[in-house]
GROMACS .gro file of C-alpha atoms in nm:
model
  268
    1MET     CA    1  -1.972   0.707  -2.503
    2THR     CA    2  -1.983   0.965  -2.252
    3ASN     CA    3  -1.760   1.258  -2.244
    4VAL     CA    4  -1.596   1.296  -1.863
    5PRO     CA    5  -1.396   1.572  -1.707
    6SER     CA    6  -1.039   1.526  -1.709
    7ASP     CA    7  -0.693   1.752  -1.649
    8LEU     CA    8  -0.495   1.935  -1.906
    9ASP     CA    9  -0.095   1.882  -1.875
   10GLN     CA   10   0.058   2.216  -1.908
   11GLY     CA   11  -0.228   2.315  -2.125
   12THR     CA   12  -0.132   2.067  -2.410
   13PHE     CA   13  -0.247   1.687  -2.350
   14TYR     CA   14  -0.584   1.524  -2.159
   15MET     CA   15  -0.505   1.228  -1.966
   16ILE     CA   16  -0.716   0.979  -1.766
   17SER     CA   17  -0.617   0.629  -1.593
   18LEU     CA   18  -0.791   0.319  -1.630
   19PRO     CA   19  -1.106   0.346  -1.430
   20ALA     CA   20  -1.190   0.164  -1.113
   21LEU     CA   21  -1.567   0.048  -1.113
   22ALA     CA   22  -1.763   0.021  -0.809
   23ASP     CA   23  -2.108   0.156  -0.638
   24PHE     CA   24  -1.974   0.420  -0.458
   25ASN     CA   25  -2.306   0.608  -0.357
   26GLY     CA   26  -2.522   0.306  -0.261
   27ASP     CA   27  -2.768   0.329  -0.563
   28GLY     CA   28  -2.699  -0.032  -0.688
   29LYS     CA   29  -2.524   0.097  -1.007
   30LEU     CA   30  -2.152   0.083  -1.093
   31ASP     CA   31  -1.989   0.433  -1.068
   32ALA     CA   32  -1.626   0.494  -1.224
   33ALA     CA   33  -1.347   0.670  -1.048
   34TYR     CA   34  -1.020   0.751  -1.238
   35GLY     CA   35  -0.736   0.994  -1.198
   36SER     CA   36  -0.591   1.263  -1.412
   37TYR     CA   37  -0.288   1.477  -1.375
   38SER     CA   38  -0.378   1.682  -1.089
   39ASN     CA   39  -0.736   1.540  -0.960
   40VAL     CA   40  -0.951   1.218  -0.896
   41TYR     CA   41  -1.266   1.211  -1.062
   42ILE     CA   42  -1.566   1.017  -0.975
   43VAL     CA   43  -1.872   0.982  -1.221
   44ASN     CA   44  -2.185   0.811  -1.135
   45GLY     CA   45  -2.339   0.546  -1.351
   46HIS     CA   46  -2.666   0.521  -1.494
   47GLY     CA   47  -2.699   0.134  -1.452
   48ASP     CA   48  -2.719   0.124  -1.876
   49GLY     CA   49  -2.336   0.149  -1.974
   50SER     CA   50  -2.347   0.531  -1.956
   51PHE     CA   51  -2.224   0.774  -1.699
   52GLU     CA   52  -2.268   1.112  -1.594
   53SER     CA   53  -2.064   1.383  -1.768
   54THR     CA   54  -2.001   1.596  -1.478
   55GLY     CA   55  -1.843   1.423  -1.171
   56LYS     CA   56  -1.689   1.461  -0.836
   57MET     CA   57  -1.331   1.598  -0.807
   58MET     CA   58  -1.089   1.544  -0.566
   59PRO     CA   59  -0.741   1.690  -0.557
   60ILE     CA   60  -0.419   1.476  -0.572
   61PRO     CA   61  -0.183   1.607  -0.317
   62PRO     CA   62   0.176   1.759  -0.417
   63LEU     CA   63   0.503   1.632  -0.341
   64ALA     CA   64   0.764   1.895  -0.272
   65GLY     CA   65   1.039   1.952  -0.522
   66THR     CA   66   0.851   1.750  -0.790
   67ASN     CA   67   0.559   1.771  -1.064
   68THR     CA   68   0.294   1.561  -1.027
   69ASN     CA   69   0.278   1.327  -1.345
   70GLY     CA   70  -0.088   1.221  -1.267
   71ALA     CA   71  -0.235   0.888  -1.140
   72ALA     CA   72  -0.101   0.577  -1.289
   73MET     CA   73  -0.394   0.339  -1.170
   74ASN     CA   74  -0.705   0.358  -0.956
   75LEU     CA   75  -0.832   0.086  -0.724
   76ALA     CA   76  -1.139   0.025  -0.529
   77ALA     CA   77  -1.149  -0.159  -0.205
   78ASP     CA   78  -1.262  -0.143   0.140
   79PHE     CA   79  -0.955  -0.062   0.328
   80ASP     CA   80  -1.090   0.019   0.659
   81GLY     CA   81  -1.385  -0.262   0.684
   82ASP     CA   82  -1.674  -0.051   0.697
   83GLY     CA   83  -1.820  -0.219   0.430
   84ASN     CA   84  -1.812   0.104   0.195
   85GLN     CA   85  -1.573   0.115  -0.117
   86ASP     CA   86  -1.272   0.332  -0.076
   87ILE     CA   87  -1.035   0.446  -0.366
   88ALA     CA   88  -0.664   0.404  -0.391
   89VAL     CA   89  -0.466   0.595  -0.632
   90LEU     CA   90  -0.127   0.529  -0.736
   91VAL     CA   91   0.059   0.876  -0.826
   92VAL     CA   92   0.380   0.924  -1.002
   93TYR     CA   93   0.578   1.220  -0.945
   94ARG     CA   94   0.840   1.336  -1.149
   95ALA     CA   95   1.164   1.561  -1.109
   96GLN     CA   96   1.132   1.919  -1.194
   97GLU     CA   97   1.432   1.988  -1.403
   98TYR     CA   98   1.505   1.838  -1.754
   99PRO     CA   99   1.492   1.550  -1.847
  100SER     CA  100   1.195   1.540  -1.589
  101LEU     CA  101   1.209   1.145  -1.530
  102PRO     CA  102   0.985   0.988  -1.257
  103VAL     CA  103   1.150   1.018  -0.915
  104ALA     CA  104   0.887   0.868  -0.662
  105THR     CA  105   0.548   0.706  -0.615
  106GLU     CA  106   0.274   0.759  -0.363
  107VAL     CA  107  -0.039   0.575  -0.295
  108TRP     CA  108  -0.323   0.799  -0.150
  109VAL     CA  109  -0.632   0.625  -0.017
  110TYR     CA  110  -0.983   0.842  -0.029
  111TYR     CA  111  -1.223   0.664   0.226
  112GLY     CA  112  -1.600   0.650   0.112
  113ASP     CA  113  -1.892   0.695   0.301
  114GLY     CA  114  -2.122   0.486   0.086
  115LYS     CA  115  -2.326   0.766  -0.011
  116GLY     CA  116  -2.115   0.922  -0.288
  117GLY     CA  117  -1.875   1.114  -0.027
  118PHE     CA  118  -1.492   1.065   0.029
  119SER     CA  119  -1.262   1.161   0.313
  120ALA     CA  120  -0.947   1.366   0.265
  121PRO     CA  121  -0.668   1.190   0.108
  122VAL     CA  122  -0.472   0.941   0.342
  123LEU     CA  123  -0.112   0.842   0.256
  124ALA     CA  124  -0.075   0.468   0.247
  125LEU     CA  125   0.271   0.413   0.069
  126GLN     CA  126   0.560   0.663  -0.040
  127ASN     CA  127   0.860   0.545  -0.206
  128SER     CA  128   1.147   0.637  -0.437
  129ARG     CA  129   1.094   0.318  -0.643
  130ILE     CA  130   0.830   0.360  -0.912
  131PHE     CA  131   0.557   0.137  -0.873
  132THR     CA  132   0.353   0.095  -1.151
  133ALA     CA  133   0.058  -0.095  -1.047
  134ILE     CA  134  -0.145  -0.159  -0.717
  135GLY     CA  135  -0.391  -0.458  -0.579
  136ALA     CA  136  -0.583  -0.509  -0.255
  137ALA     CA  137  -0.666  -0.827  -0.044
  138ASP     CA  138  -0.722  -0.898   0.314
  139LEU     CA  139  -0.366  -1.061   0.370
  140ASP     CA  140  -0.395  -1.079   0.749
  141GLY     CA  141  -0.753  -1.170   0.803
  142THR     CA  142  -0.854  -0.858   0.983
  143GLY     CA  143  -1.150  -0.777   0.758
  144ARG     CA  144  -0.954  -0.496   0.593
  145LYS     CA  145  -0.799  -0.484   0.254
  146ASP     CA  146  -0.409  -0.457   0.260
  147LEU     CA  147  -0.236  -0.296  -0.029
  148ILE     CA  148   0.016  -0.472  -0.280
  149ALA     CA  149   0.223  -0.238  -0.487
  150ASN     CA  150   0.470  -0.373  -0.774
  151SER     CA  151   0.675  -0.256  -1.044
  152ASN     CA  152   0.656  -0.382  -1.377
  153GLY     CA  153   0.944  -0.523  -1.576
  154SER     CA  154   1.285  -0.388  -1.503
  155TYR     CA  155   1.209  -0.014  -1.567
  156PHE     CA  156   1.330   0.216  -1.280
  157ALA     CA  157   1.211   0.020  -0.992
  158GLY     CA  158   1.372  -0.311  -1.066
  159TYR     CA  159   1.187  -0.603  -0.904
  160ALA     CA  160   1.012  -0.476  -0.621
  161VAL     CA  161   0.698  -0.605  -0.446
  162ALA     CA  162   0.566  -0.382  -0.162
  163VAL     CA  163   0.280  -0.487   0.131
  164VAL     CA  164   0.124  -0.234   0.352
  165SER     CA  165  -0.121  -0.356   0.592
  166SER     CA  166  -0.432  -0.157   0.664
  167LEU     CA  167  -0.465  -0.066   1.031
  168PRO     CA  168  -0.758   0.052   1.278
  169GLY     CA  169  -0.836   0.411   1.255
  170ARG     CA  170  -0.790   0.472   0.888
  171SER     CA  171  -0.401   0.413   0.893
  172PHE     CA  172  -0.156   0.219   0.752
  173GLY     CA  173   0.158   0.013   0.862
  174PRO     CA  174   0.530   0.017   0.739
  175GLU     CA  175   0.613  -0.123   0.417
  176ALA     CA  176   0.710  -0.484   0.397
  177THR     CA  177   0.925  -0.562   0.090
  178TYR     CA  178   0.936  -0.866  -0.103
  179PHE     CA  179   1.131  -1.018  -0.401
  180ALA     CA  180   0.902  -1.210  -0.673
  181GLY     CA  181   1.160  -1.291  -0.937
  182THR     CA  182   1.268  -1.101  -1.245
  183GLY     CA  183   1.100  -0.873  -1.490
  184LEU     CA  184   0.757  -0.844  -1.312
  185SER     CA  185   0.459  -0.839  -1.535
  186ASN     CA  186   0.091  -0.880  -1.428
  187LEU     CA  187  -0.011  -0.977  -1.026
  188GLU     CA  188  -0.295  -1.217  -0.980
  189ILE     CA  189  -0.434  -1.290  -0.615
  190ALA     CA  190  -0.608  -1.595  -0.511
  191ASP     CA  191  -0.588  -1.875  -0.277
  192LEU     CA  192  -0.357  -2.124  -0.445
  193ASN     CA  193  -0.275  -2.372  -0.161
  194ARG     CA  194  -0.653  -2.350  -0.023
  195ASP     CA  195  -0.543  -2.263   0.316
  196GLY     CA  196  -0.801  -1.988   0.330
  197ARG     CA  197  -0.537  -1.702   0.273
  198PRO     CA  198  -0.494  -1.515  -0.040
  199ASP     CA  199  -0.140  -1.576  -0.218
  200LEU     CA  200   0.030  -1.343  -0.472
  201LEU     CA  201   0.093  -1.468  -0.821
  202PHE     CA  202   0.336  -1.271  -1.050
  203GLY     CA  203   0.432  -1.329  -1.411
  204ASN     CA  204   0.792  -1.268  -1.505
  205GLY     CA  205   0.948  -1.151  -1.798
  206ASP     CA  206   0.937  -0.858  -2.010
  207TYR     CA  207   1.125  -0.682  -2.318
  208ASN     CA  208   1.439  -0.666  -2.083
  209THR     CA  209   1.427  -0.972  -1.921
  210ARG     CA  210   1.329  -1.268  -2.096
  211THR     CA  211   1.262  -1.519  -1.804
  212SER     CA  212   0.909  -1.663  -1.912
  213SER     CA  213   0.819  -1.808  -1.547
  214VAL     CA  214   0.596  -1.735  -1.269
  215THR     CA  215   0.678  -1.657  -0.876
  216VAL     CA  216   0.446  -1.753  -0.598
  217LEU     CA  217   0.459  -1.545  -0.247
  218LEU     CA  218   0.251  -1.809  -0.042
  219ASN     CA  219   0.065  -1.612   0.230
  220GLU     CA  220   0.178  -1.762   0.610
  221GLY     CA  221  -0.051  -1.548   0.788
  222PRO     CA  222   0.021  -1.306   1.070
  223THR     CA  223   0.291  -1.358   1.279
  224PRO     CA  224   0.172  -1.485   1.652
  225ALA     CA  225   0.216  -1.283   1.923
  226VAL     CA  226   0.500  -1.385   2.137
  227SER     CA  227   0.523  -1.303   2.509
  228GLY     CA  228   0.768  -1.438   2.806
  229VAL     CA  229   0.971  -1.326   3.092
  230LEU     CA  230   1.374  -1.271   3.060
  231GLN     CA  231   1.588  -1.333   3.350
  232ALA     CA  232   1.900  -1.168   3.342
  233VAL     CA  233   2.202  -1.354   3.431
  234PRO     CA  234   2.580  -1.232   3.410
  235GLU     CA  235   2.832  -1.348   3.140
  236PRO     CA  236   3.032  -1.635   3.359
  237SER     CA  237   3.376  -1.473   3.251
  238VAL     CA  238   3.294  -1.118   3.404
  239THR     CA  239   3.349  -1.113   3.777
  240GLY     CA  240   3.371  -0.822   4.018
  241PRO     CA  241   3.137  -0.664   4.258
  242GLU     CA  242   3.042  -0.406   3.995
  243PHE     CA  243   2.850  -0.693   3.806
  244GLN     CA  244   2.646  -0.856   4.092
  245PRO     CA  245   2.322  -0.960   3.971
  246ASP     CA  246   1.999  -0.794   4.082
  247ARG     CA  247   1.775  -1.080   4.138
  248ASN     CA  248   1.470  -0.830   4.193
  249VAL     CA  249   1.509  -0.684   3.827
  250TYR     CA  250   1.359  -0.881   3.561
  251ALA     CA  251   1.265  -0.814   3.170
  252THR     CA  252   0.943  -0.878   2.979
  253ILE     CA  253   0.922  -0.928   2.587
  254SER     CA  254   0.612  -0.897   2.396
  255ARG     CA  255   0.505  -0.869   2.008
  256ASP     CA  256   0.178  -0.731   2.022
  257THR     CA  257   0.220  -0.429   1.800
  258GLY     CA  258   0.606  -0.471   1.774
  259TRP     CA  259   0.899  -0.595   1.966
  260GLN     CA  260   0.905  -0.451   2.324
  261CYS     CA  261   1.145  -0.522   2.597
  262ASN     CA  262   1.057  -0.373   2.941
  263LEU     CA  263   1.270  -0.390   3.276
  264GLN     CA  264   1.090  -0.415   3.570
  265ARG     CA  265   1.170  -0.448   3.949
  266ARG     CA  266   0.992  -0.713   4.171
  267ARG     CA  267   0.792  -0.582   4.459
  268GLU     CA  268   0.925  -0.650   4.801
   0.00000   0.00000   0.00000
């Protein structure tokens, strides 16, 4: 047994989340990353099942108007595709006034350099839903792990599933929300239909909702880029000189980084 550092909640209770194991400093030994009330800690492993009793401490960012309820879960994954393990931390924030219930969850990512160092935290997901678990997989085939968050059971968040894509430059895209049945429990990630893309499998059923089933979200892959030319044509029932078409004006539509429509004038 190794005693490791942690935070006190108002000087009363210690708390650490379930650790994530990975080789963060490149020495070939598994290290442990875990969260507490106000900080994330990394302790180096000795390769024999023991860990250092002192570790690296990284602050958890606050959320205005709330108290930090601590890290609910930690996850090790390569979110920027550089071959080094990063740390994602699911943080729960609670109201400052009584009864001080959870009001929001955020996921922060600390990018690793493969030598034991980490970047300042980058916000990957912010939501008023109370997510309780996170996972990671390369869902869109970019070589970067994407983020999956889900609620657990029917407590507070309902039945929410969120997917956030990792983007170049150590950034994240907007949240895409899915429904995966009632009473969410565990999440498993695997290629269920053998098409080379990871799919999401959720267990359904908790103490409030007795469904005893599973829900599968099949990965359909990235949306293909769409491009083309749109010719403006007036509506036939509209007449009058003010509605005469200008055949030198045309629109282009593309979906490389999101839907865009551009009006252009042909050169004479």
